[in-house]
CSV table of C-alpha atoms in Angstrom, one decimal:
chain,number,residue,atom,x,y,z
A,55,UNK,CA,-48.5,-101.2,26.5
A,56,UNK,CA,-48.2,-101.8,22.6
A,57,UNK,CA,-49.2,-98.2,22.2
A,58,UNK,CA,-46.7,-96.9,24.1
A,59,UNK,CA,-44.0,-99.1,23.0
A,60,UNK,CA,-45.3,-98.0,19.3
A,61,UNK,CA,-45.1,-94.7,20.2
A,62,UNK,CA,-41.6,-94.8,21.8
A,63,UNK,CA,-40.5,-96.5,18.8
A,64,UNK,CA,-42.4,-93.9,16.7
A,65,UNK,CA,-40.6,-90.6,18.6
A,66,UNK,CA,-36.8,-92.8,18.2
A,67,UNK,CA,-37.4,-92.9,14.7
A,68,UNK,CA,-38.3,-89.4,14.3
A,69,UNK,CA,-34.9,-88.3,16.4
A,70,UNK,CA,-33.2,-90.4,14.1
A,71,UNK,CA,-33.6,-88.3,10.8
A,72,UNK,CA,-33.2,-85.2,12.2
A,73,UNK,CA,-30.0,-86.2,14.2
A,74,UNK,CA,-29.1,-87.7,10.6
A,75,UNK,CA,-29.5,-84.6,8.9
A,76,UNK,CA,-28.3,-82.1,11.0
A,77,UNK,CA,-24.9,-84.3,10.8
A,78,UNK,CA,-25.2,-84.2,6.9
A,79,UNK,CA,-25.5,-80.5,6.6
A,80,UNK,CA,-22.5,-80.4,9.3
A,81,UNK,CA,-20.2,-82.2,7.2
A,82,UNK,CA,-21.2,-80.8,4.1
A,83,UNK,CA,-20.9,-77.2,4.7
A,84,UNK,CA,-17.3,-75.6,4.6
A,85,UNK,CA,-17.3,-71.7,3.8
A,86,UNK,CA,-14.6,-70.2,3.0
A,87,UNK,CA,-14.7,-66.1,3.9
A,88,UNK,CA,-12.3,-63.5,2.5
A,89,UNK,CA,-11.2,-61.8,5.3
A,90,UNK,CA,-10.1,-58.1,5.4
A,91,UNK,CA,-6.6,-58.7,4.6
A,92,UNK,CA,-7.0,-61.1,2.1
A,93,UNK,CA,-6.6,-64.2,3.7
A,94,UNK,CA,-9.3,-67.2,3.8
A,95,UNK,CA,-11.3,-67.9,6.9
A,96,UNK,CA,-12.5,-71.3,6.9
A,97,UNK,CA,-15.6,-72.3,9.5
A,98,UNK,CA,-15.1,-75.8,10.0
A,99,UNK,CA,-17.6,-78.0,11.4
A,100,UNK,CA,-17.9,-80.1,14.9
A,101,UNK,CA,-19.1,-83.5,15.3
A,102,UNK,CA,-20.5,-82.6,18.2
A,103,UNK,CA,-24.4,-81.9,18.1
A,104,UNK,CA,-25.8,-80.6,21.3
A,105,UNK,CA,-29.9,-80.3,21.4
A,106,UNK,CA,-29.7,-80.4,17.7
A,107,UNK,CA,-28.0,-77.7,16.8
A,108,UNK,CA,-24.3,-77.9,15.8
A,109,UNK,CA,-21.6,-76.1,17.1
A,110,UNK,CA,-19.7,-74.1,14.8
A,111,UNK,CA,-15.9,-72.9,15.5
A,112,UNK,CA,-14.3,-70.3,12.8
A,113,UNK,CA,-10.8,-70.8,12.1
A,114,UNK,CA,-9.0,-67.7,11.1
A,115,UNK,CA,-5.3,-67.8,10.0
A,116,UNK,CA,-5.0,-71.2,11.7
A,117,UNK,CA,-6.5,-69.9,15.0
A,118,UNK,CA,-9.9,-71.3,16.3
A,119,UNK,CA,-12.0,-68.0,17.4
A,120,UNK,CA,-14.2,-69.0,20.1
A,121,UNK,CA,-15.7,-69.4,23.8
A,122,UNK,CA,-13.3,-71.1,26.6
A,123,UNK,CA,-15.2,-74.3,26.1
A,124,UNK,CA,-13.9,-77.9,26.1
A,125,UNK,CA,-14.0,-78.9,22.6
A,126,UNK,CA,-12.5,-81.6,21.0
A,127,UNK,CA,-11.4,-80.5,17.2
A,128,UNK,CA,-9.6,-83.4,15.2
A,129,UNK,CA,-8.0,-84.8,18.1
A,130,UNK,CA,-7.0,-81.2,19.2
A,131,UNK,CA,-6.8,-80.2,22.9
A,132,UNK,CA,-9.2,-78.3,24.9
A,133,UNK,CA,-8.8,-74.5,23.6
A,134,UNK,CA,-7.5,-72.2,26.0
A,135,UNK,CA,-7.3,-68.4,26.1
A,136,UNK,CA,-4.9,-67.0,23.4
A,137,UNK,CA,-1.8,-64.6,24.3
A,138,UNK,CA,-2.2,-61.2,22.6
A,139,UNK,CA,1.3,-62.5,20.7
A,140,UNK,CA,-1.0,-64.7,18.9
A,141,UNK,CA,-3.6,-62.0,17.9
A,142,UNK,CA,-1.4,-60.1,16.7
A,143,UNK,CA,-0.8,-62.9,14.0
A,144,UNK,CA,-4.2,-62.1,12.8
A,145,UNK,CA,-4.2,-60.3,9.8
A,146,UNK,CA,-7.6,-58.2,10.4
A,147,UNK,CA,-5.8,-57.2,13.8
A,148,UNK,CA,-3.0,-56.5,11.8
A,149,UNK,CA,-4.6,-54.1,9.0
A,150,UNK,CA,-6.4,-52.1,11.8
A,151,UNK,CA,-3.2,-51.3,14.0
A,152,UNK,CA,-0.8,-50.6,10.8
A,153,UNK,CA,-3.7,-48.0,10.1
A,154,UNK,CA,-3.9,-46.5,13.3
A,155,UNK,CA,-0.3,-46.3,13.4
A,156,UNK,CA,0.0,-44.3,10.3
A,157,UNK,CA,-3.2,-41.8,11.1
A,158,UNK,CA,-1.4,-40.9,14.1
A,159,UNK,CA,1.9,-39.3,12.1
A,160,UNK,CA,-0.1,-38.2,9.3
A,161,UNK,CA,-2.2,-36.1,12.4
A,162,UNK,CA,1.2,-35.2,13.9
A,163,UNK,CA,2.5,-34.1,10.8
A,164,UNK,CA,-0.8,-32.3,9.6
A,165,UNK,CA,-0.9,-30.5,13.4
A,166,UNK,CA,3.1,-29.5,12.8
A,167,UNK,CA,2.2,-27.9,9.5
A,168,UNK,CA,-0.7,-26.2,11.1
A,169,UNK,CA,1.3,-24.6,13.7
A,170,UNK,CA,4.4,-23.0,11.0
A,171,UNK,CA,0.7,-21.8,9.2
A,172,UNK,CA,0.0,-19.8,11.9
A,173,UNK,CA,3.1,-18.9,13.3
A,174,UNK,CA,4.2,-17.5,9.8
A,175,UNK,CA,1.0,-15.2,9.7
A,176,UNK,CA,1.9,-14.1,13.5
A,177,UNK,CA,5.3,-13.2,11.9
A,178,UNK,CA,3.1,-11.5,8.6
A,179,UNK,CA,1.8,-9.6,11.3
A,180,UNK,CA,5.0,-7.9,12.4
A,181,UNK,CA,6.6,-7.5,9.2
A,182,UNK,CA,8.0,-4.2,8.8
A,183,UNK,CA,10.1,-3.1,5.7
A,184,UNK,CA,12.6,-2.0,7.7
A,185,UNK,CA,13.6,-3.0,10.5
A,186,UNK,CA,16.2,-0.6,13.0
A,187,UNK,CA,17.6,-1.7,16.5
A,188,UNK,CA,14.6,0.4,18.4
A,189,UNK,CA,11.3,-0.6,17.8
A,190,UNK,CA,10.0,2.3,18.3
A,191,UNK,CA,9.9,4.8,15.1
A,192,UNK,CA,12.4,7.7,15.5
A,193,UNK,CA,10.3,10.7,15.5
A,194,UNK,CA,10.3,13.2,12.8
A,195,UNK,CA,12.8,16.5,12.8
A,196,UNK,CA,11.1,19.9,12.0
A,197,UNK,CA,14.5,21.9,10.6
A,198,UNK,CA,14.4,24.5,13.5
A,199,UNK,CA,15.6,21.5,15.7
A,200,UNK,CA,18.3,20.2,12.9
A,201,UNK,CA,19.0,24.0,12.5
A,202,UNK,CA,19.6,24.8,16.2
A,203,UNK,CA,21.7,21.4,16.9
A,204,UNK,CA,24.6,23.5,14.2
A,205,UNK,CA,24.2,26.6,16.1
A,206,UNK,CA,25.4,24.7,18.7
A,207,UNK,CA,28.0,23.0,17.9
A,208,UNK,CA,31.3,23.2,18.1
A,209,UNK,CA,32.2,24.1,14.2
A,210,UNK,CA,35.4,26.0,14.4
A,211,UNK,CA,37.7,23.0,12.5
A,212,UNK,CA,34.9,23.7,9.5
A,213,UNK,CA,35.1,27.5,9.8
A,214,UNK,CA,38.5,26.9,9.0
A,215,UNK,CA,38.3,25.9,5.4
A,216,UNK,CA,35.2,28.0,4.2
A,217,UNK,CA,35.1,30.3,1.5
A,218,UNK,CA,32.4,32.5,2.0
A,219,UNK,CA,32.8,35.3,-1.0
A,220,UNK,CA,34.5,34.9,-4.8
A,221,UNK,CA,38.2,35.6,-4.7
A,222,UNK,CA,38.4,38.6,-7.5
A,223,UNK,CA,41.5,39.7,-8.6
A,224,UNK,CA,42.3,43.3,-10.7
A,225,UNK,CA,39.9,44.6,-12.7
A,226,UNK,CA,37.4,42.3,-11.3
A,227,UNK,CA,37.8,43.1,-8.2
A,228,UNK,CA,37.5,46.9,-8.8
A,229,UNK,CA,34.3,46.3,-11.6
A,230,UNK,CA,32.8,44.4,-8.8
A,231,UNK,CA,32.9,46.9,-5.7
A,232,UNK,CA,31.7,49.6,-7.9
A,233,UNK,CA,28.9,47.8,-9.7
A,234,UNK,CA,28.3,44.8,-8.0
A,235,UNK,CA,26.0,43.8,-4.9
A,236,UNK,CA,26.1,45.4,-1.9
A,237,UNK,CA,28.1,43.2,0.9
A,238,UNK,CA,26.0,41.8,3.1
A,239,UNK,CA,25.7,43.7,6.7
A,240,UNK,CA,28.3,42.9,9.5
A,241,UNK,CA,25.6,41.6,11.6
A,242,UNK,CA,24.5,38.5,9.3
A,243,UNK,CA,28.6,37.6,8.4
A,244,UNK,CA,28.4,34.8,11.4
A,245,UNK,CA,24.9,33.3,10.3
A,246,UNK,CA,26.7,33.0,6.7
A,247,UNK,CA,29.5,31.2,7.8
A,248,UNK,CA,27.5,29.0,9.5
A,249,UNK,CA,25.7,28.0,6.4
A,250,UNK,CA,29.3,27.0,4.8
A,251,UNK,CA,30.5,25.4,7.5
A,252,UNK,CA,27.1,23.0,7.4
A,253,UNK,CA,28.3,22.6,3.5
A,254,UNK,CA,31.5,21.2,5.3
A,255,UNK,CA,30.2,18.8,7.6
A,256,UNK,CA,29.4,15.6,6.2
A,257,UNK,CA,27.2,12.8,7.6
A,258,UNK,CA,27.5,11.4,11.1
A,259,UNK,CA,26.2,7.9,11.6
A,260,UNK,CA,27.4,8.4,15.2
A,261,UNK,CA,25.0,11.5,15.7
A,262,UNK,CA,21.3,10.8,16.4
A,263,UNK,CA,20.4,14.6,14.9
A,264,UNK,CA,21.9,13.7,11.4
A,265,UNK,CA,20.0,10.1,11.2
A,266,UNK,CA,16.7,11.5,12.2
A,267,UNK,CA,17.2,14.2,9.2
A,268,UNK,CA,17.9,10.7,6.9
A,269,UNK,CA,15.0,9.3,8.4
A,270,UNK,CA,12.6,12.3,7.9
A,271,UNK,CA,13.4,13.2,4.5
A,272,UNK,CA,12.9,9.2,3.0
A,273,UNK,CA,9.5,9.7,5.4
A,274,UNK,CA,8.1,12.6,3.9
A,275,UNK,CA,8.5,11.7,0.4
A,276,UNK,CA,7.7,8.0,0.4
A,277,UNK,CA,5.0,8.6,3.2
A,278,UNK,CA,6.0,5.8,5.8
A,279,UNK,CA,5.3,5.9,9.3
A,280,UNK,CA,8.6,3.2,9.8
A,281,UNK,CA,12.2,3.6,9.7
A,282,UNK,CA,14.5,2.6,6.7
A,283,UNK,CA,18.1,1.2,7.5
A,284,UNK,CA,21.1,3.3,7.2
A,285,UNK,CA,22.3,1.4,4.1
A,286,UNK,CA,20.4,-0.2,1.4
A,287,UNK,CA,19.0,0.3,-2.2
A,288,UNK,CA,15.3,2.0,-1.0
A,289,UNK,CA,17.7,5.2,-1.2
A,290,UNK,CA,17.9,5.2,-4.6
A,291,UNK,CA,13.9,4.7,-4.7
A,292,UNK,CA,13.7,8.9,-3.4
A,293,UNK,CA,16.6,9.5,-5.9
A,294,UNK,CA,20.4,9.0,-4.3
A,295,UNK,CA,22.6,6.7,-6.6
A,296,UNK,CA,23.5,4.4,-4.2
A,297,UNK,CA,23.0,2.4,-1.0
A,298,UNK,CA,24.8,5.5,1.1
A,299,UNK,CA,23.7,8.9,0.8
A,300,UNK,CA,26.5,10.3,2.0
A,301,UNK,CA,28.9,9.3,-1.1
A,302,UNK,CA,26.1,11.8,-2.7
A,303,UNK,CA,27.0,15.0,-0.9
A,304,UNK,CA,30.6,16.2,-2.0
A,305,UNK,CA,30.1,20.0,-2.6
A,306,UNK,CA,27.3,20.3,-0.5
A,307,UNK,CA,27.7,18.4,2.8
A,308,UNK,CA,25.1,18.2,5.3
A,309,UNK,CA,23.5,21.6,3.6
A,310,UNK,CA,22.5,19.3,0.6
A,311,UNK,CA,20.3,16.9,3.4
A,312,UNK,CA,18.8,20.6,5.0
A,313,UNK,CA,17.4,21.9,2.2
A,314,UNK,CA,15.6,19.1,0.9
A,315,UNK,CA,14.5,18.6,4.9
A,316,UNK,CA,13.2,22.4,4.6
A,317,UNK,CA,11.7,21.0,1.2
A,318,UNK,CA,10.0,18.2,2.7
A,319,UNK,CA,8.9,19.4,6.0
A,320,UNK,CA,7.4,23.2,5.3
A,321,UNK,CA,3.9,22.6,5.1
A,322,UNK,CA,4.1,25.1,2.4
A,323,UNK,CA,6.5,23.4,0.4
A,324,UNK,CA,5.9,19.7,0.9
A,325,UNK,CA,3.2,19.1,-1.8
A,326,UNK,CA,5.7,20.7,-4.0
A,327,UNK,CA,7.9,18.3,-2.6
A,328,UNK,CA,5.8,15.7,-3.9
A,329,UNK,CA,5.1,16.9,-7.2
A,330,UNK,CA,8.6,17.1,-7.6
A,331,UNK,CA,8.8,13.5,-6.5
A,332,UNK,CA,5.8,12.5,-9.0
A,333,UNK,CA,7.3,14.2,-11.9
A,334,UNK,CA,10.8,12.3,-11.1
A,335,UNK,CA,9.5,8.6,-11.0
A,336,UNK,CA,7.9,9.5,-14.4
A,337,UNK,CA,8.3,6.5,-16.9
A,338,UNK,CA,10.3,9.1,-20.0
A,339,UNK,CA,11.0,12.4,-17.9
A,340,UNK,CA,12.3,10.9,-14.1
A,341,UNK,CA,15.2,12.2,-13.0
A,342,UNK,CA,16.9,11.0,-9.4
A,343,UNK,CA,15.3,13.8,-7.0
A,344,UNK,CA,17.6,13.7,-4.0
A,345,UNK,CA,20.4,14.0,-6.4
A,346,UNK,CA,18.7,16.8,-8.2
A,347,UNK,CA,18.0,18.2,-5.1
A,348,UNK,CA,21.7,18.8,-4.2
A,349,UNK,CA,22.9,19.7,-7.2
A,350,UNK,CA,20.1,22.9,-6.5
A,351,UNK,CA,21.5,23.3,-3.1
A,352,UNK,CA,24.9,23.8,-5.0
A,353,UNK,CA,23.7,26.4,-7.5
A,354,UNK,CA,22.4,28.2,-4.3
A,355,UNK,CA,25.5,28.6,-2.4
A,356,UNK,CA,27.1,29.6,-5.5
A,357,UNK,CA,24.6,33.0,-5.7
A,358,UNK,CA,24.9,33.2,-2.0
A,359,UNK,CA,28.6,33.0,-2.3
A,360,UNK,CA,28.8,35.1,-5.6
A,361,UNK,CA,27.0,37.7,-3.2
A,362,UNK,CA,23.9,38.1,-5.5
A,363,UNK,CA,21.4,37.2,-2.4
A,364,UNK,CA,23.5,39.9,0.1
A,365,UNK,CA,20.7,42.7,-0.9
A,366,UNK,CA,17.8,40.1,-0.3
A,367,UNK,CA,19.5,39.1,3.1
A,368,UNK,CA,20.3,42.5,4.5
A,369,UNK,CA,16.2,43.8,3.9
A,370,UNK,CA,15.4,40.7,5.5
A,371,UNK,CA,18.1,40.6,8.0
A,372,UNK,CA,18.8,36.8,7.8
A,373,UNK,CA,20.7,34.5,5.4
A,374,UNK,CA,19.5,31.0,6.4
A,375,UNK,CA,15.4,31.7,5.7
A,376,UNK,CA,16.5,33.9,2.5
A,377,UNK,CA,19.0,30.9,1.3
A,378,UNK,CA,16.2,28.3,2.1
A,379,UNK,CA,13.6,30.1,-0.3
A,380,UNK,CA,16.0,30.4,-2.9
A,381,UNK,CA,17.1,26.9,-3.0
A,382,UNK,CA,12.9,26.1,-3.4
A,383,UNK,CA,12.7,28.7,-5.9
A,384,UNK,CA,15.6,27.1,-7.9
A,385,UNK,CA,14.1,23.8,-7.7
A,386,UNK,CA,10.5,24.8,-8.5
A,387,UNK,CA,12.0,27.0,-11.6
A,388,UNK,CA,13.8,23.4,-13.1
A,389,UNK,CA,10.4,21.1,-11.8
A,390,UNK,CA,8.4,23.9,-14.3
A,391,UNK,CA,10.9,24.0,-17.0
A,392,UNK,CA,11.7,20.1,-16.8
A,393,UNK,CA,7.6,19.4,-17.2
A,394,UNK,CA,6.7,22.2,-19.5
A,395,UNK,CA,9.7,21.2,-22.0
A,396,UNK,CA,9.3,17.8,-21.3
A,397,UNK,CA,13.0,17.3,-20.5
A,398,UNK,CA,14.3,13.4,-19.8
A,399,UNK,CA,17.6,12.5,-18.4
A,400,UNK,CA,19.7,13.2,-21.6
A,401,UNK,CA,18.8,17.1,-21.0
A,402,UNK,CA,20.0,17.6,-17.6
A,403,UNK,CA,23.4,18.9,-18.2
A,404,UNK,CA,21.9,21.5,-20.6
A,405,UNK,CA,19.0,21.9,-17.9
A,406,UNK,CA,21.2,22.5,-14.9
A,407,UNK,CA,23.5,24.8,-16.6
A,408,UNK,CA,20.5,26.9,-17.7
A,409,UNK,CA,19.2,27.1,-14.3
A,410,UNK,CA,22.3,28.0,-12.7
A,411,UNK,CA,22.7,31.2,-15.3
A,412,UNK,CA,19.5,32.3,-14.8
A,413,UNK,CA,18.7,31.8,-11.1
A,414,UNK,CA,22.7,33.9,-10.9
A,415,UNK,CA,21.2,37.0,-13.2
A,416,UNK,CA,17.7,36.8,-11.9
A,417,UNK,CA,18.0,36.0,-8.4
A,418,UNK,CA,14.8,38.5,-7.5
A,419,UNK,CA,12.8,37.3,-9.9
A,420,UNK,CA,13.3,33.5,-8.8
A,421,UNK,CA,12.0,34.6,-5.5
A,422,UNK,CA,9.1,36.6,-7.0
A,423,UNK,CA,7.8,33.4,-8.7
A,424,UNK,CA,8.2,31.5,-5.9
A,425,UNK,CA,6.1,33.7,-3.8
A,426,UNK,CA,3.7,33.8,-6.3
A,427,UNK,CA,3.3,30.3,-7.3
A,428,UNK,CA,2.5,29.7,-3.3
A,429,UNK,CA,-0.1,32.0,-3.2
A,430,UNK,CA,-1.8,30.6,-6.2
A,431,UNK,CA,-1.8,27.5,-4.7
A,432,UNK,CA,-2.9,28.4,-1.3
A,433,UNK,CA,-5.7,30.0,-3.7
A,434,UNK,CA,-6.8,26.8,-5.2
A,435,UNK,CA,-6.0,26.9,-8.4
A,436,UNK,CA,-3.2,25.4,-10.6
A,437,UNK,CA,-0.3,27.7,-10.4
A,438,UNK,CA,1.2,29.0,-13.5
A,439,UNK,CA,4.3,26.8,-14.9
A,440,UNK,CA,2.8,23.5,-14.1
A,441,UNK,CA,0.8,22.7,-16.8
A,442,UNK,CA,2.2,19.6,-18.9
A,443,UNK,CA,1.1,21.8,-22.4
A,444,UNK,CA,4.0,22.5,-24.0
A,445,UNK,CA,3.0,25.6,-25.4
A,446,UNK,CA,2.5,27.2,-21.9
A,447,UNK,CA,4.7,29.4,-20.4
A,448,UNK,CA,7.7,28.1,-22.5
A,449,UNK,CA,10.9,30.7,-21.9
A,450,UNK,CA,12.9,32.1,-24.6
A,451,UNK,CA,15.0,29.2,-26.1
A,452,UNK,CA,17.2,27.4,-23.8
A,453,UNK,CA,20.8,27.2,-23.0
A,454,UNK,CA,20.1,23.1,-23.6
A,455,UNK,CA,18.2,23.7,-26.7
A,456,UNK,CA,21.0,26.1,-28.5
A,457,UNK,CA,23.3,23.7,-27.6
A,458,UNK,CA,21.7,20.8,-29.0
A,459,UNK,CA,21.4,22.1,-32.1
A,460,UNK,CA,24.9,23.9,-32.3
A,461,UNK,CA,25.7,20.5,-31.4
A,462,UNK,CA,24.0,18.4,-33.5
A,463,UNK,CA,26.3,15.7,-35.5
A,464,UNK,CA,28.5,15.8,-32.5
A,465,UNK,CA,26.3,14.2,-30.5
A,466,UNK,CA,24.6,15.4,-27.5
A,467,UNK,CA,26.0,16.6,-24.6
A,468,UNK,CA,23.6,16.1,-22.1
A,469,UNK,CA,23.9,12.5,-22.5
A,470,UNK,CA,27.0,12.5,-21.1
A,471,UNK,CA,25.6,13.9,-17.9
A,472,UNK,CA,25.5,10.7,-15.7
A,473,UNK,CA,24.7,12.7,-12.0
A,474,UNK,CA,28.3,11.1,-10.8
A,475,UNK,CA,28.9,13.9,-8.6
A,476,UNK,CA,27.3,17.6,-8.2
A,477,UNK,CA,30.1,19.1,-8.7
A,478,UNK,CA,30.6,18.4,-12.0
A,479,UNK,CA,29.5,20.9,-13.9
A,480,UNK,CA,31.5,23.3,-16.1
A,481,UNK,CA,31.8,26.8,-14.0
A,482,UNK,CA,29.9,30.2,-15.6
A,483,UNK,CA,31.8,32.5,-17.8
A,484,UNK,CA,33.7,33.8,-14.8
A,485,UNK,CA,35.7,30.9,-14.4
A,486,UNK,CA,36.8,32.2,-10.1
A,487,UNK,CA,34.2,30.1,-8.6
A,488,UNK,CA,35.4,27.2,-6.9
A,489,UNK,CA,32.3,24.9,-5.4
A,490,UNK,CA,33.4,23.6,-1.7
């Protein structure tokens, strides 16, 4: 009985301490946490000590976190569930949902950006320099079809005004039938006409046959596959002087536009087409082609009109393929003389006039070269005339280079020369030629 008692006494004593010091380390211990958002949490301690151990209710913001547990806290009442009004209050909560809230725009503005990415490189895709109401390329025009479209239409308003032959006068007229050209043969007088009246006709914007020649001849030289609009500054890239090329033709008409279409789709002629191009976009010697090309189309119809191609014609027994060959010729004899001489810009009044004179006297010979300087290239080999050497080839003195130096202190002439219209030029010596 005392042993027990001692022993009960013992075991009361030892509960006593402990109790005692769990209590102690209860009321002594306050932490103080720094929470996420930079407020204090402070864990406060219960009175309360349950099989030893005390339990320990965080307070954070003000709000006790814990179990649904009676639970007497300074005189508190029992805690009860909290409304989600209240967590929101709680500034960890708080952090988290401002940064969800502002990943989502960033990720709906970061997905918006995204989708203009790609839908600009769809559009990349389908970029096309120029864009026409059809999709769909117009197709090229070989000059047989352009040709044949004039032969069958209705022209007679044109036929009216053309002046096919030089009006001579007296002593002109009589020198000339005696030791002129022949006329040209009854038979070819219609297919003439027709070749003025084309010089008449200017460009159609209405007619598809007269757009696919526009379209062709910008094709071939600048080697797209797509069409160019009707008006715009890529004209002046293959050598017009403006956004129209039709302000370009006075003189000429739609003739000017069918030679350099012969030019450009002859397979014979195009890579002189090209060179002609080249040599035209040169940094000191260009010159604007298509405007050059016209002002050649003039000088032919002059000889043609002059009656200095009639003999050529009647062996042949056509004008149009005889006129086409000469215009070539004339252009291939100004394309040698313009590289050979290295001519620029401020020589082409000089240049043209000297063309002109000689393709008028030498009208056989300019075909002769021609066919030669085909069939050298056909051959292989670099045909005569084209060689950048100044030394080869080079003509007697120029027209251009005697009147530079008669006119030197006067200033030059061929400066003056500022391709404003092809039919500009001074007539020849016989001073009856009027251009159309």
């Amino acid at each position: 009985m005392t042993s027990e008692a001692f022993r009960g006494q013992n075991q009361e004593h030892t509960r006593q301490p402990t109790r005692s010091h769990a209590m102690e380390e209860d009321i002594d211990v306050t932490s103080h946490i720094e929470g996420l958002n930079g407020l204090s949490h402070e864990c406060k301690p219960l009175e309360e000590i349950t099989n030893g151990h005390s339990n320990h209710k965080p307070v954070m913001n003000g709000v006790i976190i814990g179990h649904n547990v009676k639970d007497h806290t300074n005189g508190s009442a029992p805690l009860r569930s909290l409304p989600i009004s209240a967590l929101k209050q709680n500034g960890l909560l708080q952090t988290l949902a401002a940064g969800g809230e502002q990943s989502k725009p960033a990720e709906e503005k970061e997905n918006v950006e995204l989708e203009k990415a790609r839908q600009e490189w769809d559009a990349l895709e389908n970029i096309q320099p120029a864009l026409t109401e059809d999709s769909n390329p117009t197709p090229l025009i070989p000059f047989n079809e352009a040709l044949q479209y004039f032969q069958t239409t209705d022209l007679g308003d044109l036929l009216k005004n053309i002046q096919p032959t030089i009006r001579r006068t007296g002593l002109a007229a009589i020198t000339h039938f005696l030791f002129g050209p022949p006329r040209l043969h009854r038979e070819l007088l219609e297919e003439r006409d027709l070749v003025f009246a084309i010089a008449q006709c200017p460009v159609d914007n209405s007619q598809t046959v007269h757009m696919r020649v526009l379209q062709t001849i910008y094709k071939r030289l600048i080697g797209s596959r797509l069409d160019c609009p009707r008006f715009g500054a890529h004209w002046e890239n293959i050598g017009f002087q403006g956004t129209d090329p039709a302000t370009d033709l006075r003189g000429t008409g739609f003739l000017g536009l069918m030679h350099t279409l012969y030019l450009v789709m002859d397979p014979e002629t195009l890579p002189l087409a090209r060179d002609i191009y080249k040599l035209s976009q040169h940094p000191t010697q260009n010159f604007p082609f298509s405007v050059m090309s016209i002002n050649m189309t003039r000088i032919a119809l002059q000889v043609l009109r002059e009656e200095a191609l009639s003999k050529e014609c009647n062996r042949r027994q056509q004008v149009v393929g005889v006129l086409n060959e000469f215009y070539v010729a004339t252009y291939l004899h100004l394309y040698q003389l313009w590289k050979t001489q290295q001519k620029t810009i401020a020589d082409s009044g000089f240049v043209l006039k000297e063309v002109e004179l000689f393709a008028k006297k030498n009208p056989k010979q300019m075909l002769r070269r021609l066919e030669v300087f085909l069939k050298e290239r056909r051959a292989g080999g670099v045909p005569r005339g084209t060689s950048p050497d100044s030394q080869a080839q080079q003509p007697s003195p120029s027209l251009g280079e005697r009147g530079a130096r008669a006119g030197a202190g006067h200033g030059s002439k061929g400066k003056e020369m500022h391709f404003t219209g092809v039919c500009d030029l001074p007539p020849d010596m016989e001073g009856e030629a009027r251009l159309i």
